[in-house]
Amino acid sequence: MDRIKIAKHQLRTSNKLHPMIFVNDRSLSEFLSEIFDDECISGLGPALIWLWEEDEIAVTIARIKQEVVGCSTTVPLLISGDDCDLTSIVLMVDVEITENSVKWNRFGYDQTKSIKPNEIGTTIRWLVPKLSFEFDKKGYFKVRDELVSLANV
């Protein structure tokens, strides 16, 4: 199983420490930037922490808290700190809930042409190569709840 946590980290594009998502002891944004050979990802931060608009936060929380076994949901995971909203660069993750684990099946950029938060993630350009992580359900939900508690609500 992969490991997930929240820890303070300084992005290459910042001069401050920010709470960031780490997977297997690596900054998720920097790791994904290397895997997908996309420098843009290295400057993205957790959507739930960086979002400011209440309706965007509500949609993101509703999606990340989906717990129906056997179903998957596209969740805004990382966003640009320059805009802090869901209308600019949004890296989505396909989250699947199983009996004993939570899987991040693939990652992609939102391509939705709408500014309505509930429509974000309806059109996604999935990144290649396909990359996935699988987390222990209890540990994942603990980190998820920590992210939600850090949201600007």
PDB file of C-alpha atoms in Angstrom:
ATOM      1  CA  MET A   1       0.000   0.000   0.000  1.00  0.00           C
ATOM      2  CA  ASP A   2       1.067   3.544  -0.674  1.00  0.00           C
ATOM      3  CA  ARG A   3       1.360   6.052   2.170  1.00  0.00           C
ATOM      4  CA  ILE A   4      -0.272   9.493   2.258  1.00  0.00           C
ATOM      5  CA  LYS A   5       0.191  12.407   4.665  1.00  0.00           C
ATOM      6  CA  ILE A   6       0.030  16.188   4.973  1.00  0.00           C
ATOM      7  CA  ALA A   7       3.270  17.985   5.824  1.00  0.00           C
ATOM      8  CA  LYS A   8       4.672  21.498   5.570  1.00  0.00           C
ATOM      9  CA  HIS A   9       6.745  21.950   2.439  1.00  0.00           C
ATOM     10  CA  GLN A  10       8.222  24.787   0.412  1.00  0.00           C
ATOM     11  CA  LEU A  11       7.437  24.592  -3.286  1.00  0.00           C
ATOM     12  CA  ARG A  12      10.026  25.721  -5.809  1.00  0.00           C
ATOM     13  CA  THR A  13       7.647  28.526  -6.751  1.00  0.00           C
ATOM     14  CA  SER A  14       7.214  29.842  -3.197  1.00  0.00           C
ATOM     15  CA  ASN A  15       9.273  31.323  -0.394  1.00  0.00           C
ATOM     16  CA  LYS A  16       6.988  29.973   2.353  1.00  0.00           C
ATOM     17  CA  LEU A  17       6.104  26.616   3.860  1.00  0.00           C
ATOM     18  CA  HIS A  18       2.629  25.337   2.987  1.00  0.00           C
ATOM     19  CA  PRO A  19       0.683  22.231   4.027  1.00  0.00           C
ATOM     20  CA  MET A  20       1.149  19.866   1.099  1.00  0.00           C
ATOM     21  CA  ILE A  21       0.140  16.335   0.167  1.00  0.00           C
ATOM     22  CA  PHE A  22       2.911  13.758   0.372  1.00  0.00           C
ATOM     23  CA  VAL A  23       2.702  10.252  -1.078  1.00  0.00           C
ATOM     24  CA  ASN A  24       5.360   7.736  -0.101  1.00  0.00           C
ATOM     25  CA  ASP A  25       7.305  10.546   1.611  1.00  0.00           C
ATOM     26  CA  ARG A  26       7.522  12.691  -1.535  1.00  0.00           C
ATOM     27  CA  SER A  27       5.760  15.945  -2.311  1.00  0.00           C
ATOM     28  CA  LEU A  28       2.915  14.891  -4.597  1.00  0.00           C
ATOM     29  CA  SER A  29       3.127  17.941  -6.850  1.00  0.00           C
ATOM     30  CA  GLU A  30       6.882  17.595  -7.360  1.00  0.00           C
ATOM     31  CA  PHE A  31       6.682  13.817  -7.851  1.00  0.00           C
ATOM     32  CA  LEU A  32       3.880  14.116 -10.428  1.00  0.00           C
ATOM     33  CA  SER A  33       5.810  16.897 -12.181  1.00  0.00           C
ATOM     34  CA  GLU A  34       8.731  14.501 -12.668  1.00  0.00           C
ATOM     35  CA  ILE A  35       6.612  11.501 -13.725  1.00  0.00           C
ATOM     36  CA  PHE A  36       4.554  13.459 -16.267  1.00  0.00           C
ATOM     37  CA  ASP A  37       7.483  15.683 -17.306  1.00  0.00           C
ATOM     38  CA  ASP A  38       5.323  18.752 -16.645  1.00  0.00           C
ATOM     39  CA  GLU A  39       6.962  21.587 -14.708  1.00  0.00           C
ATOM     40  CA  CYS A  40       3.584  23.273 -14.218  1.00  0.00           C
ATOM     41  CA  ILE A  41       2.489  20.590 -11.729  1.00  0.00           C
ATOM     42  CA  SER A  42       5.416  21.325  -9.386  1.00  0.00           C
ATOM     43  CA  GLY A  43       3.866  24.690  -8.448  1.00  0.00           C
ATOM     44  CA  LEU A  44       0.368  23.368  -7.710  1.00  0.00           C
ATOM     45  CA  GLY A  45      -1.000  22.992  -4.184  1.00  0.00           C
ATOM     46  CA  PRO A  46      -3.878  21.165  -2.496  1.00  0.00           C
ATOM     47  CA  ALA A  47      -7.197  22.457  -3.806  1.00  0.00           C
ATOM     48  CA  LEU A  48      -8.936  22.151  -0.452  1.00  0.00           C
ATOM     49  CA  ILE A  49      -6.338  24.347   1.215  1.00  0.00           C
ATOM     50  CA  TRP A  50      -5.851  26.909  -1.553  1.00  0.00           C
ATOM     51  CA  LEU A  51      -9.450  27.444  -2.679  1.00  0.00           C
ATOM     52  CA  TRP A  52     -11.230  30.598  -1.440  1.00  0.00           C
ATOM     53  CA  GLU A  53     -14.677  30.480  -3.045  1.00  0.00           C
ATOM     54  CA  GLU A  54     -17.254  28.793  -0.797  1.00  0.00           C
ATOM     55  CA  ASP A  55     -19.099  27.064  -3.642  1.00  0.00           C
ATOM     56  CA  GLU A  56     -15.853  25.639  -5.041  1.00  0.00           C
ATOM     57  CA  ILE A  57     -14.806  24.414  -1.591  1.00  0.00           C
ATOM     58  CA  ALA A  58     -18.228  22.810  -1.069  1.00  0.00           C
ATOM     59  CA  VAL A  59     -18.043  20.910  -4.376  1.00  0.00           C
ATOM     60  CA  THR A  60     -14.495  19.736  -3.652  1.00  0.00           C
ATOM     61  CA  ILE A  61     -15.421  18.577  -0.130  1.00  0.00           C
ATOM     62  CA  ALA A  62     -18.514  16.743  -1.398  1.00  0.00           C
ATOM     63  CA  ARG A  63     -16.466  14.900  -4.002  1.00  0.00           C
ATOM     64  CA  ILE A  64     -13.535  13.989  -1.784  1.00  0.00           C
ATOM     65  CA  LYS A  65     -15.897  12.721   0.938  1.00  0.00           C
ATOM     66  CA  GLN A  66     -17.676  10.286  -1.399  1.00  0.00           C
ATOM     67  CA  GLU A  67     -17.447   6.872   0.263  1.00  0.00           C
ATOM     68  CA  VAL A  68     -19.639   4.574  -1.851  1.00  0.00           C
ATOM     69  CA  VAL A  69     -17.777   1.280  -2.337  1.00  0.00           C
ATOM     70  CA  GLY A  70     -17.346   0.325  -5.973  1.00  0.00           C
ATOM     71  CA  CYS A  71     -17.742   3.894  -7.258  1.00  0.00           C
ATOM     72  CA  SER A  72     -15.239   6.476  -8.423  1.00  0.00           C
ATOM     73  CA  THR A  73     -15.362  10.254  -8.411  1.00  0.00           C
ATOM     74  CA  THR A  74     -13.230  12.900 -10.107  1.00  0.00           C
ATOM     75  CA  VAL A  75     -11.853  15.230  -7.447  1.00  0.00           C
ATOM     76  CA  PRO A  76     -10.051  18.565  -7.865  1.00  0.00           C
ATOM     77  CA  LEU A  77      -6.743  17.678  -6.200  1.00  0.00           C
ATOM     78  CA  LEU A  78      -4.170  20.359  -7.029  1.00  0.00           C
ATOM     79  CA  ILE A  79      -4.634  23.960  -8.191  1.00  0.00           C
ATOM     80  CA  SER A  80      -2.583  27.014  -9.035  1.00  0.00           C
ATOM     81  CA  GLY A  81      -1.687  29.269  -6.126  1.00  0.00           C
ATOM     82  CA  ASP A  82      -1.808  32.265  -8.468  1.00  0.00           C
ATOM     83  CA  ASP A  83      -5.546  31.925  -8.997  1.00  0.00           C
ATOM     84  CA  CYS A  84      -6.780  29.859  -6.012  1.00  0.00           C
ATOM     85  CA  ASP A  85      -9.901  28.777  -7.889  1.00  0.00           C
ATOM     86  CA  LEU A  86     -11.273  26.066 -10.168  1.00  0.00           C
ATOM     87  CA  THR A  87     -11.271  28.173 -13.342  1.00  0.00           C
ATOM     88  CA  SER A  88      -7.550  28.014 -14.077  1.00  0.00           C
ATOM     89  CA  ILE A  89      -5.172  25.059 -13.752  1.00  0.00           C
ATOM     90  CA  VAL A  90      -6.881  22.165 -11.964  1.00  0.00           C
ATOM     91  CA  LEU A  91      -5.269  18.743 -11.678  1.00  0.00           C
ATOM     92  CA  MET A  92      -7.992  16.151 -11.155  1.00  0.00           C
ATOM     93  CA  VAL A  93      -7.709  12.660  -9.683  1.00  0.00           C
ATOM     94  CA  ASP A  94     -10.010   9.708 -10.270  1.00  0.00           C
ATOM     95  CA  VAL A  95     -10.724   8.380  -6.744  1.00  0.00           C
ATOM     96  CA  GLU A  96     -12.159   4.866  -6.371  1.00  0.00           C
ATOM     97  CA  ILE A  97     -13.445   3.464  -3.078  1.00  0.00           C
ATOM     98  CA  THR A  98     -13.060  -0.285  -2.476  1.00  0.00           C
ATOM     99  CA  GLU A  99     -13.869  -2.450   0.534  1.00  0.00           C
ATOM    100  CA  ASN A 100     -10.431  -2.000   2.111  1.00  0.00           C
ATOM    101  CA  SER A 101      -8.691   0.753   0.215  1.00  0.00           C
ATOM    102  CA  VAL A 102      -8.927   4.012  -1.681  1.00  0.00           C
ATOM    103  CA  LYS A 103      -7.352   4.129  -5.128  1.00  0.00           C
ATOM    104  CA  TRP A 104      -6.191   7.121  -7.083  1.00  0.00           C
ATOM    105  CA  ASN A 105      -6.515   5.562 -10.538  1.00  0.00           C
ATOM    106  CA  ARG A 106      -5.288   8.361 -12.789  1.00  0.00           C
ATOM    107  CA  PHE A 107      -4.557  12.066 -12.997  1.00  0.00           C
ATOM    108  CA  GLY A 108      -5.519  14.695 -15.539  1.00  0.00           C
ATOM    109  CA  TYR A 109      -6.161  18.355 -16.259  1.00  0.00           C
ATOM    110  CA  ASP A 110      -9.693  19.688 -16.109  1.00  0.00           C
ATOM    111  CA  GLN A 111     -10.754  20.873 -19.570  1.00  0.00           C
ATOM    112  CA  THR A 112     -14.300  21.908 -18.650  1.00  0.00           C
ATOM    113  CA  LYS A 113     -15.365  25.128 -20.344  1.00  0.00           C
ATOM    114  CA  SER A 114     -17.748  26.075 -17.534  1.00  0.00           C
ATOM    115  CA  ILE A 115     -17.208  28.302 -14.524  1.00  0.00           C
ATOM    116  CA  LYS A 116     -19.871  26.446 -12.523  1.00  0.00           C
ATOM    117  CA  PRO A 117     -18.088  24.549  -9.720  1.00  0.00           C
ATOM    118  CA  ASN A 118     -20.381  21.505  -9.923  1.00  0.00           C
ATOM    119  CA  GLU A 119     -19.388  21.033 -13.588  1.00  0.00           C
ATOM    120  CA  ILE A 120     -15.628  20.974 -12.914  1.00  0.00           C
ATOM    121  CA  GLY A 121     -14.103  17.657 -13.938  1.00  0.00           C
ATOM    122  CA  THR A 122     -16.748  16.718 -16.483  1.00  0.00           C
ATOM    123  CA  THR A 123     -14.117  16.917 -19.234  1.00  0.00           C
ATOM    124  CA  ILE A 124     -10.600  15.788 -18.339  1.00  0.00           C
ATOM    125  CA  ARG A 125      -7.434  15.335 -20.381  1.00  0.00           C
ATOM    126  CA  TRP A 126      -5.906  12.301 -18.649  1.00  0.00           C
ATOM    127  CA  LEU A 127      -2.131  12.330 -18.331  1.00  0.00           C
ATOM    128  CA  VAL A 128       0.134   9.619 -19.699  1.00  0.00           C
ATOM    129  CA  PRO A 129       1.624   7.402 -18.398  1.00  0.00           C
ATOM    130  CA  LYS A 130      -1.284   6.204 -16.295  1.00  0.00           C
ATOM    131  CA  LEU A 131      -0.179   6.416 -12.681  1.00  0.00           C
ATOM    132  CA  SER A 132      -2.080   5.057  -9.702  1.00  0.00           C
ATOM    133  CA  PHE A 133      -1.780   4.852  -5.935  1.00  0.00           C
ATOM    134  CA  GLU A 134      -3.610   2.647  -3.450  1.00  0.00           C
ATOM    135  CA  PHE A 135      -4.043   3.688   0.179  1.00  0.00           C
ATOM    136  CA  ASP A 136      -5.277   1.964   3.307  1.00  0.00           C
ATOM    137  CA  LYS A 137      -8.847   3.191   3.700  1.00  0.00           C
ATOM    138  CA  LYS A 138      -8.596   4.217   7.366  1.00  0.00           C
ATOM    139  CA  GLY A 139      -5.310   6.102   6.865  1.00  0.00           C
ATOM    140  CA  TYR A 140      -6.587   7.803   3.723  1.00  0.00           C
ATOM    141  CA  PHE A 141      -9.804   8.979   5.404  1.00  0.00           C
ATOM    142  CA  LYS A 142      -7.739  10.412   8.278  1.00  0.00           C
ATOM    143  CA  VAL A 143      -5.625  12.474   5.848  1.00  0.00           C
ATOM    144  CA  ARG A 144      -8.715  13.412   3.832  1.00  0.00           C
ATOM    145  CA  ASP A 145     -10.401  14.698   6.984  1.00  0.00           C
ATOM    146  CA  GLU A 146      -7.250  16.667   7.850  1.00  0.00           C
ATOM    147  CA  LEU A 147      -7.377  18.295   4.390  1.00  0.00           C
ATOM    148  CA  VAL A 148     -11.052  19.166   4.888  1.00  0.00           C
ATOM    149  CA  SER A 149     -10.267  20.705   8.281  1.00  0.00           C
ATOM    150  CA  LEU A 150      -7.648  22.937   6.622  1.00  0.00           C
ATOM    151  CA  ALA A 151     -10.155  24.241   4.033  1.00  0.00           C
ATOM    152  CA  ASN A 152     -11.024  27.940   4.115  1.00  0.00           C
ATOM    153  CA  VAL A 153     -14.624  27.455   5.285  1.00  0.00           C
TER     154      VAL A 153
END
